[in-house]
C-alpha positions as a Python dict, from the first residue, in 0.01 Angstrom:
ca = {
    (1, 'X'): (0, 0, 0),
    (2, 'X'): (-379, 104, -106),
    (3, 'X'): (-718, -42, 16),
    (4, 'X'): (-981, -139, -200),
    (5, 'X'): (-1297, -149, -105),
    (6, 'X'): (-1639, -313, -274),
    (7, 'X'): (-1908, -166, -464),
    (8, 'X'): (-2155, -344, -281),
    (9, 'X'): (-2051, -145, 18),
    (10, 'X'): (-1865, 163, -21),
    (11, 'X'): (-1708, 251, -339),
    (12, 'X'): (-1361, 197, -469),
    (13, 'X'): (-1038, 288, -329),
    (14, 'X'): (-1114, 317, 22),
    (15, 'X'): (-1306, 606, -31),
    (16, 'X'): (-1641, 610, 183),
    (17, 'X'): (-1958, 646, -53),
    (18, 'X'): (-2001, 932, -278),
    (19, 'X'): (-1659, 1083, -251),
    (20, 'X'): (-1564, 1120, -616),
    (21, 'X'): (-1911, 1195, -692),
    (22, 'X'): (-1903, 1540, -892),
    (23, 'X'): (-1520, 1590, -906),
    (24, 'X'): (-1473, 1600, -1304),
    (25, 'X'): (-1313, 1864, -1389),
    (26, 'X'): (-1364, 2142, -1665),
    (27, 'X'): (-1130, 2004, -1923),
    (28, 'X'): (-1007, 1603, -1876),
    (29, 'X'): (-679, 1465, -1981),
    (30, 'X'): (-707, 1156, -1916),
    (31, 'X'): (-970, 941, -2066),
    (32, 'X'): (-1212, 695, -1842),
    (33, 'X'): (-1153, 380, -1775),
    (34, 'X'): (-772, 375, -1917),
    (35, 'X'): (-502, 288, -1684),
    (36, 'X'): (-229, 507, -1746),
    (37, 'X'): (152, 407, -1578),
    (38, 'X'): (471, 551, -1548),
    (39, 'X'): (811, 569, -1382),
    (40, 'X'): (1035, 291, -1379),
    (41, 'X'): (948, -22, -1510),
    (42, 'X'): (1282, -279, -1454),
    (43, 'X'): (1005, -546, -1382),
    (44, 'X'): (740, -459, -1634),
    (45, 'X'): (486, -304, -1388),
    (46, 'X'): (439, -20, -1665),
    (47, 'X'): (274, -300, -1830),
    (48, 'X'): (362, -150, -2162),
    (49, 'X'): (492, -494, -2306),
    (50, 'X'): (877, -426, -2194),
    (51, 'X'): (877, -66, -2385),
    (52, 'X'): (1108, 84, -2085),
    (53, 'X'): (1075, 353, -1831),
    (54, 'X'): (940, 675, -1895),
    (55, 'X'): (796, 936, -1664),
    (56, 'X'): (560, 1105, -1889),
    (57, 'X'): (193, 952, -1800),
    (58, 'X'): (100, 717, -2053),
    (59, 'X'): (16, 549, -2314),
    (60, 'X'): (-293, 355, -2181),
    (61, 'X'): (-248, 3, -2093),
    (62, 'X'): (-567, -121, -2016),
    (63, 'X'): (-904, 71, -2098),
    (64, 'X'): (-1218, 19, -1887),
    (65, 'X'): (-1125, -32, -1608),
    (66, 'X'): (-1274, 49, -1260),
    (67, 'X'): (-1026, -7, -983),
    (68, 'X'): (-622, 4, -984),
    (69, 'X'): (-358, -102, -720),
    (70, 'X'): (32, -84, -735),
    (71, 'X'): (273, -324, -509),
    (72, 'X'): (626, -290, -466),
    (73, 'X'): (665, -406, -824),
    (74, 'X'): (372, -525, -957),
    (75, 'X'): (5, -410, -1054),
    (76, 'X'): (-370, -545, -1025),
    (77, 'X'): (-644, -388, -1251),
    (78, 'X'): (-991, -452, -1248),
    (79, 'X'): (-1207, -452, -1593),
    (80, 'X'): (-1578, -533, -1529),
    (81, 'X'): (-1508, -824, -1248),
    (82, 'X'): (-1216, -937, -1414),
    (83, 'X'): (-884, -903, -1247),
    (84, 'X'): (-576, -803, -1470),
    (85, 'X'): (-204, -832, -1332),
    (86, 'X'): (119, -750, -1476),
    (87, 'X'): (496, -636, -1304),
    (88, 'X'): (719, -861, -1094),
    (89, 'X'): (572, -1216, -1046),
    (90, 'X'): (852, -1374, -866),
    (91, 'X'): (677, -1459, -573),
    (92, 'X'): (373, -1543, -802),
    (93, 'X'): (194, -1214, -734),
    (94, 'X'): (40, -1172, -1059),
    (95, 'X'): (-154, -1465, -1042),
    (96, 'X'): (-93, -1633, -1351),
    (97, 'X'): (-47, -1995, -1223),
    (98, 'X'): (322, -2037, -1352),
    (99, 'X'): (518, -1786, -1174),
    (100, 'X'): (742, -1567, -1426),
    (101, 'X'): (1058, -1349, -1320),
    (102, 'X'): (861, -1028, -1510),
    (103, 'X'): (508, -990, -1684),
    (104, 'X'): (497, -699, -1927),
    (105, 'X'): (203, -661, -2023),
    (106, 'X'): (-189, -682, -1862),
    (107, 'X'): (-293, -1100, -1810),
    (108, 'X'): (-649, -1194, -1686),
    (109, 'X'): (-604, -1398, -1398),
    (110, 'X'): (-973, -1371, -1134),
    (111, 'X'): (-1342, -1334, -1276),
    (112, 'X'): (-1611, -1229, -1016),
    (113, 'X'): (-1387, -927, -856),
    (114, 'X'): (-1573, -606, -684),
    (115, 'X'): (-1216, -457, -602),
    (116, 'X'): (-884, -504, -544),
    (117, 'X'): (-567, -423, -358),
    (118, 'X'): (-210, -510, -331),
    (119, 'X'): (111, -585, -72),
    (120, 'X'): (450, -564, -159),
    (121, 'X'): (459, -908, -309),
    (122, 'X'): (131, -1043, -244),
    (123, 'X'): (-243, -926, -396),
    (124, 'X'): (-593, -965, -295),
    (125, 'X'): (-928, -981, -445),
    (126, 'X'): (-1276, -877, -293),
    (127, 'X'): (-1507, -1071, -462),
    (128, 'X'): (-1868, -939, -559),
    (129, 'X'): (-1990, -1237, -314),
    (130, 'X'): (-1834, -1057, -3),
    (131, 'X'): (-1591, -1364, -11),
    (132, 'X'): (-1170, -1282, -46),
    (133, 'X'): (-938, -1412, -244),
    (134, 'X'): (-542, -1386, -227),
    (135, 'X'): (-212, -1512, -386),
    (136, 'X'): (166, -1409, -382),
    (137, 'X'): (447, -1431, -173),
    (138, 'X'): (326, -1641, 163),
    (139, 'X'): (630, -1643, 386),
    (140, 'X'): (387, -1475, 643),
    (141, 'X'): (88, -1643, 634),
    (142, 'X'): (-53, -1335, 476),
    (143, 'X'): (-232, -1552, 228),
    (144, 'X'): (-429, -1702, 510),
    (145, 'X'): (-501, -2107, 584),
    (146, 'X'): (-541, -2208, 209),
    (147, 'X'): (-106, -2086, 155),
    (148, 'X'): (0, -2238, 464),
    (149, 'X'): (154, -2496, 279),
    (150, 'X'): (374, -2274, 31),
    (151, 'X'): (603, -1974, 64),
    (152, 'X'): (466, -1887, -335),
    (153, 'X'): (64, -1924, -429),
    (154, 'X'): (101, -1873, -851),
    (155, 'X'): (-274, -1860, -873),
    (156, 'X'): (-562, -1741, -601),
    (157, 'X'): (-701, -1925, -312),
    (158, 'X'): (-1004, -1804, -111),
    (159, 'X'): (-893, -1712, 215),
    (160, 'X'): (-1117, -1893, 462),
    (161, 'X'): (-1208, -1800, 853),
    (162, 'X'): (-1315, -1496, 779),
    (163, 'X'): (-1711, -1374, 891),
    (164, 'X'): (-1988, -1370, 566),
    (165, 'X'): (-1984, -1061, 389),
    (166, 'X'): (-1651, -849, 381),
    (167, 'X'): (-1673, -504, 278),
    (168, 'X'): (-1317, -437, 212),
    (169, 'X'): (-955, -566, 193),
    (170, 'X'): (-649, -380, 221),
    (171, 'X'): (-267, -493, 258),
    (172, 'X'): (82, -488, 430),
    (173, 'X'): (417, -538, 292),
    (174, 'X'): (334, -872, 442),
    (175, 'X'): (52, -857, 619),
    (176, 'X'): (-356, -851, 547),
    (177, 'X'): (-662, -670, 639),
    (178, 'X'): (-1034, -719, 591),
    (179, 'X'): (-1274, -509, 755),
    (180, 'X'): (-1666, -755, 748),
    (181, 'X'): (-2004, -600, 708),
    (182, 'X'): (-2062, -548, 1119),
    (183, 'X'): (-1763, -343, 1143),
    (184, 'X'): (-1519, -568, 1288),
    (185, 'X'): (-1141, -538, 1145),
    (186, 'X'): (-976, -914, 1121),
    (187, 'X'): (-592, -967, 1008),
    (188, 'X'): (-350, -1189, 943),
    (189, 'X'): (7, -1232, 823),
    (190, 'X'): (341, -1079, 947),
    (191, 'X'): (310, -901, 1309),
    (192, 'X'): (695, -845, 1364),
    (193, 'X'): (613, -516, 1413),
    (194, 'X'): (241, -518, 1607),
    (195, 'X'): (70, -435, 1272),
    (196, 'X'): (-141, -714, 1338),
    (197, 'X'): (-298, -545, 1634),
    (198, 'X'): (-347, -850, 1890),
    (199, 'X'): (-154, -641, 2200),
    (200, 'X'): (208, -846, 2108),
    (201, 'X'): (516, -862, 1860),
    (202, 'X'): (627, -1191, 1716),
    (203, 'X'): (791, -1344, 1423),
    (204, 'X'): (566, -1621, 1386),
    (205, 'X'): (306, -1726, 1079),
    (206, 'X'): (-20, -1587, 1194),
    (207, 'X'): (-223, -1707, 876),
    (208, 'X'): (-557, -1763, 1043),
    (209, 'X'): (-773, -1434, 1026),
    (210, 'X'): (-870, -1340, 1366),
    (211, 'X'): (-1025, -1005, 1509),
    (212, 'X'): (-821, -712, 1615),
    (213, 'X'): (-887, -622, 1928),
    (214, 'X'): (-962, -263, 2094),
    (215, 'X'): (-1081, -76, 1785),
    (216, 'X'): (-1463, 101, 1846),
    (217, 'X'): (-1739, -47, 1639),
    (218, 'X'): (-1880, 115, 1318),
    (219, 'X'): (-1521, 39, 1124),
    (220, 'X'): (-1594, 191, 771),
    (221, 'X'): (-1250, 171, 601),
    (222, 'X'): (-912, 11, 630),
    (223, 'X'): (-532, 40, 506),
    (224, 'X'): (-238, -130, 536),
    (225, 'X'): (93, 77, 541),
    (226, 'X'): (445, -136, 495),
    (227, 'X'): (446, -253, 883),
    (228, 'X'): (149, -43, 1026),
    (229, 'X'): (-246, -77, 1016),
    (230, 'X'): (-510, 183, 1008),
    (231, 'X'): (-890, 193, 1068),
    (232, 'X'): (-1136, 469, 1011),
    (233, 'X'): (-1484, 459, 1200),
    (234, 'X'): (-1822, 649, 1103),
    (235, 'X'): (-1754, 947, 1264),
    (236, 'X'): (-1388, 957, 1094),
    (237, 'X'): (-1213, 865, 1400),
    (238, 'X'): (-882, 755, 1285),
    (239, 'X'): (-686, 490, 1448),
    (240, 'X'): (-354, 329, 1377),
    (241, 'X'): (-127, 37, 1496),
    (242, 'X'): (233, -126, 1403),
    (243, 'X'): (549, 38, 1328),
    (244, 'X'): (623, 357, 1413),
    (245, 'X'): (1011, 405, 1366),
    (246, 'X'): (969, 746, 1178),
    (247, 'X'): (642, 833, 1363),
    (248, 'X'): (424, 705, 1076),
    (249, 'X'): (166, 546, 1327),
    (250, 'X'): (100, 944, 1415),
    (251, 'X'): (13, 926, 1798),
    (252, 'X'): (373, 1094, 1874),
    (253, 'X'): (548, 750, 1931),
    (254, 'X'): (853, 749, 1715),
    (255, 'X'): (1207, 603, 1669),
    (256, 'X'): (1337, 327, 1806),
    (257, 'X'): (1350, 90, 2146),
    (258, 'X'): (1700, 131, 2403),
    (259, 'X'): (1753, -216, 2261),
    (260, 'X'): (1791, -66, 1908),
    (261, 'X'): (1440, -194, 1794),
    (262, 'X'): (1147, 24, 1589),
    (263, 'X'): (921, 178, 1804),
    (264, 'X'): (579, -5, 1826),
    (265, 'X'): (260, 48, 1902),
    (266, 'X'): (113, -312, 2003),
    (267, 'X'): (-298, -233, 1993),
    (268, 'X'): (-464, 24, 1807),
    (269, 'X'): (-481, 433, 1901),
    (270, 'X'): (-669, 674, 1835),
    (271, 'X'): (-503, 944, 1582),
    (272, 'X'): (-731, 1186, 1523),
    (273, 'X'): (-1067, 1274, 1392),
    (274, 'X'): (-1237, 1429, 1082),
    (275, 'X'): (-1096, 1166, 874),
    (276, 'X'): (-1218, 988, 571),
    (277, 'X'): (-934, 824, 389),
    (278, 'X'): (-630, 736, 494),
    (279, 'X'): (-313, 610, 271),
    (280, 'X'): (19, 476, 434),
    (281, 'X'): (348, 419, 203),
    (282, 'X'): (687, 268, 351),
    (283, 'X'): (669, 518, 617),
    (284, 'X'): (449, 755, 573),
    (285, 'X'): (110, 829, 587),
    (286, 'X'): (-97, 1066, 445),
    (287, 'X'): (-525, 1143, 498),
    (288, 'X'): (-801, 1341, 368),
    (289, 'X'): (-1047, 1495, 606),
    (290, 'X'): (-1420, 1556, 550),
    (291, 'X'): (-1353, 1926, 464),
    (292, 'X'): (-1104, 1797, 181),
    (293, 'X'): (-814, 1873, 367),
    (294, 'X'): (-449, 1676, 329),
    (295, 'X'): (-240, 1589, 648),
    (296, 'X'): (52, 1361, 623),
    (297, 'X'): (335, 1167, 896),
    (298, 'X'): (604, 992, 932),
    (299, 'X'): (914, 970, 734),
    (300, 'X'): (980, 1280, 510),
    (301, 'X'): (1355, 1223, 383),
    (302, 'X'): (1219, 1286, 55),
    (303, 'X'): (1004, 1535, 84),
    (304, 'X'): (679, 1297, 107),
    (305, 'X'): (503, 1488, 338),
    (306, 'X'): (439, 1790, 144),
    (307, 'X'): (621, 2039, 297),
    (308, 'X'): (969, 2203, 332),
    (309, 'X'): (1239, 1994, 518),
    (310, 'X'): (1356, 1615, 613),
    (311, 'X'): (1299, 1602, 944),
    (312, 'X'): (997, 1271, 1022),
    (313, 'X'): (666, 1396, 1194),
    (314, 'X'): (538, 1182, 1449),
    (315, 'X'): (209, 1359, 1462),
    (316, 'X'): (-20, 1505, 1193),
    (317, 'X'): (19, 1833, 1001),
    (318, 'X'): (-153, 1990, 745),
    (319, 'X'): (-30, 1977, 398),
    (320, 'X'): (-137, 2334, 253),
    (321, 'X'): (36, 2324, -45),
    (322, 'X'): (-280, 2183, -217),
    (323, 'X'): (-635, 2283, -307),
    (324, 'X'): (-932, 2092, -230),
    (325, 'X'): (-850, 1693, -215),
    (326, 'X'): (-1095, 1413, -314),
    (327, 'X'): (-833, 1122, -260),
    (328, 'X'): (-464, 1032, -224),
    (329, 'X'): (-266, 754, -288),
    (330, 'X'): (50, 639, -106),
    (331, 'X'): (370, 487, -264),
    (332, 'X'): (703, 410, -115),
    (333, 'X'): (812, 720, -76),
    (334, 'X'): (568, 976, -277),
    (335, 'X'): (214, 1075, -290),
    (336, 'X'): (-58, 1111, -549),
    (337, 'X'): (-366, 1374, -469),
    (338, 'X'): (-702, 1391, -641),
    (339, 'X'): (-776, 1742, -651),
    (340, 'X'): (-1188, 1764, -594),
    (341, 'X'): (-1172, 2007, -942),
    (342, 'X'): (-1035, 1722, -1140),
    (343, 'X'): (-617, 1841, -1094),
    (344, 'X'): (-403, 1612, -945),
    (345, 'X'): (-99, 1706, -728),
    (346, 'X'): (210, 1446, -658),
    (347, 'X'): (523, 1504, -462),
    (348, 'X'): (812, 1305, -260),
    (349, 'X'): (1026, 1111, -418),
    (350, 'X'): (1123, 1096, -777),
    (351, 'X'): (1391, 897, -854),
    (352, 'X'): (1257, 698, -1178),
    (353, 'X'): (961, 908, -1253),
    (354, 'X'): (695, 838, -1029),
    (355, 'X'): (590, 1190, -982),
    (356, 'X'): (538, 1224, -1369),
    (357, 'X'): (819, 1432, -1398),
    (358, 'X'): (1214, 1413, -1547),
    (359, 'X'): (1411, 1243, -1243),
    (360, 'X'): (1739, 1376, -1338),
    (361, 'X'): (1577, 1745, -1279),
    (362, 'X'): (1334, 1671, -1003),
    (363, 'X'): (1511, 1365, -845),
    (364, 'X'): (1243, 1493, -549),
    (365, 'X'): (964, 1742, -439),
    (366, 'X'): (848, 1857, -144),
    (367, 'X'): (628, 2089, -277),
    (368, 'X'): (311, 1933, -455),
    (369, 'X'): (333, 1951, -845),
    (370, 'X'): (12, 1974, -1042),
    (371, 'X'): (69, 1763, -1355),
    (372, 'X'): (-168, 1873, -1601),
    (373, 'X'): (-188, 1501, -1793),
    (374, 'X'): (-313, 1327, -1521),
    (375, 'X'): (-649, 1594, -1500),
    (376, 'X'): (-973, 1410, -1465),
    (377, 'X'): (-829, 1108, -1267),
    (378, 'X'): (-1069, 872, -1082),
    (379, 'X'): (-836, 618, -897),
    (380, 'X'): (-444, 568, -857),
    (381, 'X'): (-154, 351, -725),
    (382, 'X'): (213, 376, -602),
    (383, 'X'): (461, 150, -577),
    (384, 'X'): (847, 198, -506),
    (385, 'X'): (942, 366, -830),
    (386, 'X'): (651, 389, -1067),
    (387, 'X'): (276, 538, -1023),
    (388, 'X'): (-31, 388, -1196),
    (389, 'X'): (-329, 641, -1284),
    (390, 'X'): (-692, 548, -1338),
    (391, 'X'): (-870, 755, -1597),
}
């Protein structure tokens, strides 16, 4: 699950200021502004108009856009400030107003957008006024006080109790972030697994925003992984909170409780410094340093942390398999990286394309691929079987 974050404050994709600045590379495949997709597509999040899978990048969907984010099964795009949506809109997470099993092809459904960013089943909007809007799947609260009423909101609601001026927005499988102008984090949704970070567990609707607590000030950038939170500061302290079952929180806690329970980690911790982005899939994570470097935790049954073997890392390593990175991208189980030179890299798992590569021959990597028609890339999104690209 990506971040987004505004361009009145940062620049796109949870990257801090100035990261992609310079990064074109000597000969482009990919053309800007067009959102490319592929990998499966059994609920029309290729957004190709129900053409079928494929795992060969392309064709464009949508063509200027600016931002991209992929959800389990569905996808947000952002055109100008209009919001696009297509994929799975079961639990109304495309937006549309009149929840549809599957939406194959791009729909306008916000105006007034600066970013945006997606959970498994629900999506969120930063708006250019600093406000946030959500809608989806609510069985969490995690579309704050305006969904408390529904377990579906078909259309989006401004999520209220949050400070003036949010910078950025980032998301859960079931769970929200937003991280405000003085560098406070506040969430809301699930916290069965502490990924809230209030210091407790619990099973109960937490839709009210409220601060979490023990993080430094000077918060510049937040992400939400499937049950755990993250937080980057300044000085690219990283810190992280929620599940850690396959060591994906990355402070060395990792498997599970005597009573048979995922290992938690209740408020957050620090992880380690040097950081600027951070990207968590279903159990993984993955982050880019200041000096462009790639380290990844967690699980790594598929080969999703970018080097040789299964075995889950509960603490960082360095993923040298790759040249200089820009950005990454997290899905369920792979990983998209923005080479600085233009190249981008993907590895993990493969099994309906999502790596842009034949799943009956690669059916996984754990070695990075380059895949040259993706070259020139600005932006990404994973979700648990397809990838979307940003040209």
């Amino acid at each position: 699950m990506r971040a987004s974050t505004s361009t009145v404050a940062t620049g796109a994709a949870l990257v801090i200021a100035g990261l992609l600045a310079g990064t074109t590379p000597a000969a482009a495949a990919t053309v800007p502004g067009e959102v490319l997709t592929f990998g499966g597509d059994t609920f029309g999040q290729l957004g190709n108009g129900a053409a079928g899978a494929h795992s060969t990048p392309g064709p464009a969907v949508l063509s200027g856009a600016s931002d991209v984010a992929g959800g389990r099964e569905h996808v947000l795009a952002l055109v100008g400030t209009q919001v696009f949506a297509w994929g799975s809109d079961r639990q109304g997470q495309v937006g549309n107003g009149a929840p549809l099993a599957n939406v194959a092809s791009p729909v306008a459904v916000l105006s007034g957008a600066a970013a945006v960013t997606t959970g498994h089943y629900h999506s969120m909007a930063l708006m250019i006024d600093g406000t946030v809007r959500a809608w989806g799947w609510d069985n969490r609260g995690q579309i704050g006080p305006a969904g408390a009423a529904a377990t579906t909101v078909a259309a989006p609601v401004a999520v209220t109790g949050l400070p003036a001026g949010v910078i950025a927005v980032a998301a859960g499988r079931a769970h929200s972030l937003a991280l405000a102008l003085d560098g406070t984090v506040w969430s809301w949704g699930d916290n069965s697994f502490g990924q809230l970070g209030y210091g407790t567990a619990d099973v109960l609707r937490h839709a009210t925003p409220t601060p979490v607590q023990g993080l430094p000030g000077g918060i510049v950038a937040v992400a939400g992984g499937r049950d755990t939170s993250f937080a980057i500061t300044a000085s690219g302290d990283l810190w992280a909170w929620g599940n850690s079952q396959y060591g994906q929180v990355g402070n060395g806690a990792v498997g599970k409780n005597t009573d048979g329970t995922p290992r938690t980690v209740l408020a957050p911790v620090l992880v380690m410094g040097g950081i600027r982005q951070v990207e968590s899939g279903a159990d993984h994570t993955v982050a880019v340093t200041t000096t462009d470097q790639v380290w990844s935790w967690g699980r790594n049954r598929y080969g999703q942390l970018g080097y040789a073997g299964t075995a889950s890392r509960s603490r960082p390593v360095r993923v040298t398999a790759v040249p200089a990175v820009s950005s990454v991208v997290a899905g369920r189980d792979h990983v998209l990286a923005l080479a600085t030179n233009g190249d981008v890299y993907t590895w993990g798992r493969n099994d309906g394309g999502q790596l842009g590569l034949d799943p009956v021959t690669v059916p996984s990597s754990s070695t990075p691929r380059l895949i040259s028609a993706l070259a020139g890339a600005r932006d990404a999104g994973g979700g648990q079987v397809y990838s979307v690209v940003l040209g």
